[in-house]
Amino acid sequence: EKREGRDALETTYAKYYENFGVVLVPIPNRSTKLDEYFNKIPIESVILSSGNDVNPMLYGKKPQNEDFSEERDNTEKKLIQIVIKKKLPLLGICRGMQFINVYFGGSLVQDIKTKTGANHVAVQHSVDVVDKKAADFLGKKKLIVNSYHNQGITKTTLSNKLKPFAVSDDGSIEGVYHPKYPIAGIMWHPERDGCDKEINKKIIHAFIERKLYWEKGVKLSKP
């Protein structure tokens, strides 16, 4: 019996981003006409959400499990190409940040606990804000974040086109940005409990208002 393909997005995403006046437009991972969304809908920015693993074969490694979707990887690859072309802000959340890293030539640690000795699934931990621009903008150099990922990024697997702005005590990279494009990602989940809500508000407002790492590109017209 053939199983139907399904896309799923936690309802907490819609609830959380509505607080910022954001209307989410979910894009199916099977669409072959992604450009049409941007041509027919006034999309102002893109979020790559959390979810299953990024296919390790994309960075030359053998998968340790089959918890990945080639259709999703292909869709997100096209989305990054579109936002670069249109100079739109892009925010990656957890898996979204991981995919950004892979897209720009980086790789992932498939089991971050084995690599660093620290558990990153359903826990809280601190991160150091290692970029002065982010520390000044956020007003803090150390944050408490939630963590729900088994794959991760370390200094040796980070793309040479990306820069880190948040790093955990075990050396795993928790926040990255692209110095040329308005693209950045975080490994924690702003829409879930267990992290600094005020800091998350500052980050999401920066993303929406094109500040911090999203200030480059075409400015939005004011309503």
PDB file of C-alpha atoms in Angstrom:
ATOM      1  CA  GLU A   1       0.000   0.000   0.000  1.00  0.00           C
ATOM      2  CA  LYS A   2       1.405   3.349  -1.036  1.00  0.00           C
ATOM      3  CA  ARG A   3       1.513   5.942   1.722  1.00  0.00           C
ATOM      4  CA  GLU A   4       0.469   9.509   1.047  1.00  0.00           C
ATOM      5  CA  GLY A   5       3.151  12.136   1.409  1.00  0.00           C
ATOM      6  CA  ARG A   6       2.409  14.714   4.081  1.00  0.00           C
ATOM      7  CA  ASP A   7       3.834  18.072   5.109  1.00  0.00           C
ATOM      8  CA  ALA A   8       3.429  19.071   8.754  1.00  0.00           C
ATOM      9  CA  LEU A   9       3.985  22.353  10.594  1.00  0.00           C
ATOM     10  CA  GLU A  10       3.465  22.795  14.321  1.00  0.00           C
ATOM     11  CA  THR A  11       0.511  25.078  15.060  1.00  0.00           C
ATOM     12  CA  THR A  12       2.746  26.897  17.537  1.00  0.00           C
ATOM     13  CA  TYR A  13       4.441  28.553  14.544  1.00  0.00           C
ATOM     14  CA  ALA A  14       1.247  30.295  13.422  1.00  0.00           C
ATOM     15  CA  LYS A  15       0.350  31.271  16.982  1.00  0.00           C
ATOM     16  CA  TYR A  16       3.811  32.640  17.742  1.00  0.00           C
ATOM     17  CA  TYR A  17       4.405  34.657  14.575  1.00  0.00           C
ATOM     18  CA  GLU A  18       0.881  36.104  14.566  1.00  0.00           C
ATOM     19  CA  ASN A  19       1.976  37.974  17.699  1.00  0.00           C
ATOM     20  CA  PHE A  20       4.355  39.905  15.434  1.00  0.00           C
ATOM     21  CA  GLY A  21       1.705  40.623  12.801  1.00  0.00           C
ATOM     22  CA  VAL A  22       3.082  37.931  10.504  1.00  0.00           C
ATOM     23  CA  VAL A  23       0.779  35.869   8.288  1.00  0.00           C
ATOM     24  CA  LEU A  24       2.416  32.563   7.410  1.00  0.00           C
ATOM     25  CA  VAL A  25       2.003  31.063   3.946  1.00  0.00           C
ATOM     26  CA  PRO A  26       3.026  27.374   4.131  1.00  0.00           C
ATOM     27  CA  ILE A  27       4.704  26.150   0.958  1.00  0.00           C
ATOM     28  CA  PRO A  28       4.342  22.445   0.132  1.00  0.00           C
ATOM     29  CA  ASN A  29       7.551  20.522  -0.318  1.00  0.00           C
ATOM     30  CA  ARG A  30       6.324  18.998  -3.559  1.00  0.00           C
ATOM     31  CA  SER A  31       5.648  22.214  -5.463  1.00  0.00           C
ATOM     32  CA  THR A  32       7.372  22.544  -8.836  1.00  0.00           C
ATOM     33  CA  LYS A  33       6.277  26.160  -9.263  1.00  0.00           C
ATOM     34  CA  LEU A  34       7.797  27.902  -6.264  1.00  0.00           C
ATOM     35  CA  ASP A  35       8.341  31.116  -8.221  1.00  0.00           C
ATOM     36  CA  GLU A  36       4.579  31.454  -8.624  1.00  0.00           C
ATOM     37  CA  TYR A  37       4.148  31.931  -4.879  1.00  0.00           C
ATOM     38  CA  PHE A  38       6.469  34.911  -4.979  1.00  0.00           C
ATOM     39  CA  ASN A  39       4.950  36.271  -8.199  1.00  0.00           C
ATOM     40  CA  LYS A  40       1.334  36.085  -7.016  1.00  0.00           C
ATOM     41  CA  ILE A  41       1.667  36.648  -3.254  1.00  0.00           C
ATOM     42  CA  PRO A  42       3.480  39.623  -1.686  1.00  0.00           C
ATOM     43  CA  ILE A  43       5.900  37.430   0.282  1.00  0.00           C
ATOM     44  CA  GLU A  44       8.243  39.651   2.279  1.00  0.00           C
ATOM     45  CA  SER A  45      10.499  37.070   3.927  1.00  0.00           C
ATOM     46  CA  VAL A  46      11.036  33.324   4.295  1.00  0.00           C
ATOM     47  CA  ILE A  47      11.365  31.039   7.331  1.00  0.00           C
ATOM     48  CA  LEU A  48      12.898  27.588   7.013  1.00  0.00           C
ATOM     49  CA  SER A  49      11.253  25.708   9.855  1.00  0.00           C
ATOM     50  CA  SER A  50      12.375  22.832  12.027  1.00  0.00           C
ATOM     51  CA  GLY A  51      11.703  19.198  11.210  1.00  0.00           C
ATOM     52  CA  ASN A  52      13.459  16.028  10.205  1.00  0.00           C
ATOM     53  CA  ASP A  53      17.137  15.639   9.339  1.00  0.00           C
ATOM     54  CA  VAL A  54      18.927  17.079   6.335  1.00  0.00           C
ATOM     55  CA  ASN A  55      19.981  14.293   3.961  1.00  0.00           C
ATOM     56  CA  PRO A  56      23.660  13.548   4.807  1.00  0.00           C
ATOM     57  CA  MET A  57      24.310  12.610   1.192  1.00  0.00           C
ATOM     58  CA  LEU A  58      24.066  16.335   0.399  1.00  0.00           C
ATOM     59  CA  TYR A  59      27.375  16.823   2.221  1.00  0.00           C
ATOM     60  CA  GLY A  60      28.997  13.563   1.187  1.00  0.00           C
ATOM     61  CA  LYS A  61      28.180  11.385   4.215  1.00  0.00           C
ATOM     62  CA  LYS A  62      26.362   8.097   4.577  1.00  0.00           C
ATOM     63  CA  PRO A  63      23.002   8.441   6.393  1.00  0.00           C
ATOM     64  CA  GLN A  64      22.778   6.866   9.850  1.00  0.00           C
ATOM     65  CA  ASN A  65      18.982   6.715   9.500  1.00  0.00           C
ATOM     66  CA  GLU A  66      16.279   7.507   6.951  1.00  0.00           C
ATOM     67  CA  ASP A  67      14.703  10.453   8.764  1.00  0.00           C
ATOM     68  CA  PHE A  68      15.026  12.860   5.849  1.00  0.00           C
ATOM     69  CA  SER A  69      13.043  14.027   2.828  1.00  0.00           C
ATOM     70  CA  GLU A  70      14.663  14.609  -0.538  1.00  0.00           C
ATOM     71  CA  GLU A  71      11.601  16.608  -1.626  1.00  0.00           C
ATOM     72  CA  ARG A  72      11.976  18.961   1.318  1.00  0.00           C
ATOM     73  CA  ASP A  73      15.698  19.380   0.722  1.00  0.00           C
ATOM     74  CA  ASN A  74      15.045  20.193  -2.942  1.00  0.00           C
ATOM     75  CA  THR A  75      12.308  22.684  -2.029  1.00  0.00           C
ATOM     76  CA  GLU A  76      14.444  24.501   0.523  1.00  0.00           C
ATOM     77  CA  LYS A  77      17.355  24.634  -1.904  1.00  0.00           C
ATOM     78  CA  LYS A  78      15.095  26.406  -4.413  1.00  0.00           C
ATOM     79  CA  LEU A  79      13.750  28.720  -1.706  1.00  0.00           C
ATOM     80  CA  ILE A  80      17.258  29.855  -0.783  1.00  0.00           C
ATOM     81  CA  GLN A  81      18.000  30.492  -4.449  1.00  0.00           C
ATOM     82  CA  ILE A  82      14.837  32.597  -4.704  1.00  0.00           C
ATOM     83  CA  VAL A  83      15.516  34.696  -1.597  1.00  0.00           C
ATOM     84  CA  ILE A  84      19.066  35.403  -2.778  1.00  0.00           C
ATOM     85  CA  LYS A  85      17.760  36.486  -6.175  1.00  0.00           C
ATOM     86  CA  LYS A  86      15.009  38.635  -4.669  1.00  0.00           C
ATOM     87  CA  LYS A  87      17.149  39.867  -1.742  1.00  0.00           C
ATOM     88  CA  LEU A  88      14.565  38.720   0.810  1.00  0.00           C
ATOM     89  CA  PRO A  89      15.323  38.075   4.485  1.00  0.00           C
ATOM     90  CA  LEU A  90      15.667  34.406   5.403  1.00  0.00           C
ATOM     91  CA  LEU A  91      15.496  32.941   8.910  1.00  0.00           C
ATOM     92  CA  GLY A  92      16.411  29.311   9.580  1.00  0.00           C
ATOM     93  CA  ILE A  93      15.068  27.609  12.709  1.00  0.00           C
ATOM     94  CA  CYS A  94      16.907  24.474  13.921  1.00  0.00           C
ATOM     95  CA  ARG A  95      16.827  22.201  10.841  1.00  0.00           C
ATOM     96  CA  GLY A  96      16.423  25.403   8.815  1.00  0.00           C
ATOM     97  CA  MET A  97      19.773  26.682  10.074  1.00  0.00           C
ATOM     98  CA  GLN A  98      21.338  23.293   9.388  1.00  0.00           C
ATOM     99  CA  PHE A  99      20.092  23.360   5.800  1.00  0.00           C
ATOM    100  CA  ILE A 100      21.451  26.884   5.301  1.00  0.00           C
ATOM    101  CA  ASN A 101      24.855  25.603   6.386  1.00  0.00           C
ATOM    102  CA  VAL A 102      24.690  22.639   4.003  1.00  0.00           C
ATOM    103  CA  TYR A 103      23.466  24.836   1.142  1.00  0.00           C
ATOM    104  CA  PHE A 104      26.536  27.050   1.478  1.00  0.00           C
ATOM    105  CA  GLY A 105      28.910  24.093   1.432  1.00  0.00           C
ATOM    106  CA  GLY A 106      29.107  23.160   5.095  1.00  0.00           C
ATOM    107  CA  SER A 107      28.334  19.790   6.643  1.00  0.00           C
ATOM    108  CA  LEU A 108      26.655  18.454   9.778  1.00  0.00           C
ATOM    109  CA  VAL A 109      27.525  16.257  12.709  1.00  0.00           C
ATOM    110  CA  GLN A 110      24.863  13.547  12.514  1.00  0.00           C
ATOM    111  CA  ASP A 111      25.000  12.792  16.249  1.00  0.00           C
ATOM    112  CA  ILE A 112      26.041  15.897  18.137  1.00  0.00           C
ATOM    113  CA  LYS A 113      25.989  14.147  21.544  1.00  0.00           C
ATOM    114  CA  THR A 114      28.534  11.553  20.420  1.00  0.00           C
ATOM    115  CA  LYS A 115      30.740  14.309  18.996  1.00  0.00           C
ATOM    116  CA  THR A 116      30.644  16.840  21.833  1.00  0.00           C
ATOM    117  CA  GLY A 117      29.391  14.806  24.796  1.00  0.00           C
ATOM    118  CA  ALA A 118      26.454  17.155  25.367  1.00  0.00           C
ATOM    119  CA  ASN A 119      22.804  16.250  24.899  1.00  0.00           C
ATOM    120  CA  HIS A 120      20.848  18.665  22.692  1.00  0.00           C
ATOM    121  CA  VAL A 121      17.443  16.949  22.667  1.00  0.00           C
ATOM    122  CA  ALA A 122      14.673  18.361  24.898  1.00  0.00           C
ATOM    123  CA  VAL A 123      17.059  20.294  27.153  1.00  0.00           C
ATOM    124  CA  GLN A 124      17.991  23.860  28.035  1.00  0.00           C
ATOM    125  CA  HIS A 125      21.518  25.207  27.874  1.00  0.00           C
ATOM    126  CA  SER A 126      23.404  28.468  27.628  1.00  0.00           C
ATOM    127  CA  VAL A 127      25.014  29.976  24.551  1.00  0.00           C
ATOM    128  CA  ASP A 128      27.619  32.701  24.284  1.00  0.00           C
ATOM    129  CA  VAL A 129      26.959  35.528  21.842  1.00  0.00           C
ATOM    130  CA  VAL A 130      30.356  35.703  20.158  1.00  0.00           C
ATOM    131  CA  ASP A 131      29.621  38.430  17.614  1.00  0.00           C
ATOM    132  CA  LYS A 132      29.802  41.999  18.930  1.00  0.00           C
ATOM    133  CA  LYS A 133      27.071  43.238  16.596  1.00  0.00           C
ATOM    134  CA  ALA A 134      24.610  40.679  17.957  1.00  0.00           C
ATOM    135  CA  ALA A 135      25.689  41.202  21.567  1.00  0.00           C
ATOM    136  CA  ASP A 136      25.166  44.960  21.264  1.00  0.00           C
ATOM    137  CA  PHE A 137      21.811  44.526  19.512  1.00  0.00           C
ATOM    138  CA  LEU A 138      20.492  41.923  21.965  1.00  0.00           C
ATOM    139  CA  GLY A 139      22.024  43.546  25.037  1.00  0.00           C
ATOM    140  CA  LYS A 140      23.403  40.230  26.289  1.00  0.00           C
ATOM    141  CA  LYS A 141      26.469  38.081  25.807  1.00  0.00           C
ATOM    142  CA  LYS A 142      24.974  34.881  27.262  1.00  0.00           C
ATOM    143  CA  LEU A 143      21.543  33.412  26.551  1.00  0.00           C
ATOM    144  CA  ILE A 144      19.470  30.492  27.802  1.00  0.00           C
ATOM    145  CA  VAL A 145      17.985  28.536  24.908  1.00  0.00           C
ATOM    146  CA  ASN A 146      15.964  25.382  24.363  1.00  0.00           C
ATOM    147  CA  SER A 147      17.372  22.543  22.296  1.00  0.00           C
ATOM    148  CA  TYR A 148      15.694  19.880  20.159  1.00  0.00           C
ATOM    149  CA  HIS A 149      18.278  18.651  17.675  1.00  0.00           C
ATOM    150  CA  ASN A 150      20.387  15.546  17.285  1.00  0.00           C
ATOM    151  CA  GLN A 151      22.313  16.850  14.278  1.00  0.00           C
ATOM    152  CA  GLY A 152      24.487  19.891  14.750  1.00  0.00           C
ATOM    153  CA  ILE A 153      27.212  22.192  13.496  1.00  0.00           C
ATOM    154  CA  THR A 154      30.710  22.580  14.881  1.00  0.00           C
ATOM    155  CA  LYS A 155      33.613  24.831  13.966  1.00  0.00           C
ATOM    156  CA  THR A 156      34.983  22.228  11.571  1.00  0.00           C
ATOM    157  CA  THR A 157      31.650  21.624   9.805  1.00  0.00           C
ATOM    158  CA  LEU A 158      30.574  25.268   9.495  1.00  0.00           C
ATOM    159  CA  SER A 159      30.429  26.635   5.958  1.00  0.00           C
ATOM    160  CA  ASN A 160      33.321  28.994   5.188  1.00  0.00           C
ATOM    161  CA  LYS A 161      30.704  31.374   3.763  1.00  0.00           C
ATOM    162  CA  LEU A 162      28.904  31.727   7.106  1.00  0.00           C
ATOM    163  CA  LYS A 163      29.889  33.344  10.390  1.00  0.00           C
ATOM    164  CA  PRO A 164      28.890  32.184  13.886  1.00  0.00           C
ATOM    165  CA  PHE A 165      27.226  34.561  16.327  1.00  0.00           C
ATOM    166  CA  ALA A 166      26.157  32.135  19.086  1.00  0.00           C
ATOM    167  CA  VAL A 167      28.104  29.130  20.391  1.00  0.00           C
ATOM    168  CA  SER A 168      27.269  26.698  23.205  1.00  0.00           C
ATOM    169  CA  ASP A 169      29.693  25.570  25.914  1.00  0.00           C
ATOM    170  CA  ASP A 170      30.349  22.265  24.138  1.00  0.00           C
ATOM    171  CA  GLY A 171      31.441  24.093  20.993  1.00  0.00           C
ATOM    172  CA  SER A 172      28.352  23.450  18.910  1.00  0.00           C
ATOM    173  CA  ILE A 173      27.324  26.467  16.869  1.00  0.00           C
ATOM    174  CA  GLU A 174      23.858  27.780  17.716  1.00  0.00           C
ATOM    175  CA  GLY A 175      23.571  30.901  15.567  1.00  0.00           C
ATOM    176  CA  VAL A 176      24.965  31.813  12.139  1.00  0.00           C
ATOM    177  CA  TYR A 177      24.684  34.593   9.579  1.00  0.00           C
ATOM    178  CA  HIS A 178      25.793  35.263   6.025  1.00  0.00           C
ATOM    179  CA  PRO A 179      27.979  38.374   5.732  1.00  0.00           C
ATOM    180  CA  LYS A 180      26.726  39.154   2.215  1.00  0.00           C
ATOM    181  CA  TYR A 181      23.066  38.110   2.118  1.00  0.00           C
ATOM    182  CA  PRO A 182      20.222  38.848   4.597  1.00  0.00           C
ATOM    183  CA  ILE A 183      20.313  35.258   5.804  1.00  0.00           C
ATOM    184  CA  ALA A 184      20.724  33.975   9.370  1.00  0.00           C
ATOM    185  CA  GLY A 185      19.732  31.004  11.480  1.00  0.00           C
ATOM    186  CA  ILE A 186      19.353  29.856  15.066  1.00  0.00           C
ATOM    187  CA  MET A 187      19.306  26.334  16.461  1.00  0.00           C
ATOM    188  CA  TRP A 188      16.769  27.018  19.194  1.00  0.00           C
ATOM    189  CA  HIS A 189      12.985  27.352  18.842  1.00  0.00           C
ATOM    190  CA  PRO A 190      11.544  30.805  19.619  1.00  0.00           C
ATOM    191  CA  GLU A 191       8.020  29.381  19.305  1.00  0.00           C
ATOM    192  CA  ARG A 192       8.611  26.901  22.147  1.00  0.00           C
ATOM    193  CA  ASP A 193       9.090  27.439  25.868  1.00  0.00           C
ATOM    194  CA  GLY A 194      12.453  27.149  27.556  1.00  0.00           C
ATOM    195  CA  CYS A 195      14.379  30.113  26.202  1.00  0.00           C
ATOM    196  CA  ASP A 196      14.707  33.866  26.711  1.00  0.00           C
ATOM    197  CA  LYS A 197      11.425  35.277  25.380  1.00  0.00           C
ATOM    198  CA  GLU A 198      12.589  38.894  25.311  1.00  0.00           C
ATOM    199  CA  ILE A 199      15.707  38.013  23.330  1.00  0.00           C
ATOM    200  CA  ASN A 200      13.592  36.019  20.906  1.00  0.00           C
ATOM    201  CA  LYS A 201      11.308  39.010  20.429  1.00  0.00           C
ATOM    202  CA  LYS A 202      14.320  41.140  19.537  1.00  0.00           C
ATOM    203  CA  ILE A 203      15.521  38.542  17.025  1.00  0.00           C
ATOM    204  CA  ILE A 204      12.137  38.134  15.326  1.00  0.00           C
ATOM    205  CA  HIS A 205      11.580  41.901  15.210  1.00  0.00           C
ATOM    206  CA  ALA A 206      15.024  42.281  13.633  1.00  0.00           C
ATOM    207  CA  PHE A 207      14.103  39.677  11.016  1.00  0.00           C
ATOM    208  CA  ILE A 208      10.781  41.353  10.216  1.00  0.00           C
ATOM    209  CA  GLU A 209      12.106  44.912  10.298  1.00  0.00           C
ATOM    210  CA  ARG A 210      15.329  44.109   8.432  1.00  0.00           C
ATOM    211  CA  LYS A 211      17.748  44.926  11.178  1.00  0.00           C
ATOM    212  CA  LEU A 212      20.836  43.138  12.513  1.00  0.00           C
ATOM    213  CA  TYR A 213      21.794  40.440   9.959  1.00  0.00           C
ATOM    214  CA  TRP A 214      18.756  41.049   7.772  1.00  0.00           C
ATOM    215  CA  GLU A 215      19.372  44.723   7.027  1.00  0.00           C
ATOM    216  CA  LYS A 216      20.808  44.145   3.565  1.00  0.00           C
ATOM    217  CA  GLY A 217      18.722  43.982   0.405  1.00  0.00           C
ATOM    218  CA  VAL A 218      15.681  45.812  -0.860  1.00  0.00           C
ATOM    219  CA  LYS A 219      13.867  47.710   1.867  1.00  0.00           C
ATOM    220  CA  LEU A 220      10.158  47.148   2.333  1.00  0.00           C
ATOM    221  CA  SER A 221       7.834  50.052   1.623  1.00  0.00           C
ATOM    222  CA  LYS A 222       5.953  51.315   4.636  1.00  0.00           C
ATOM    223  CA  PRO A 223       2.171  50.720   4.653  1.00  0.00           C
TER     224      PRO A 223
END
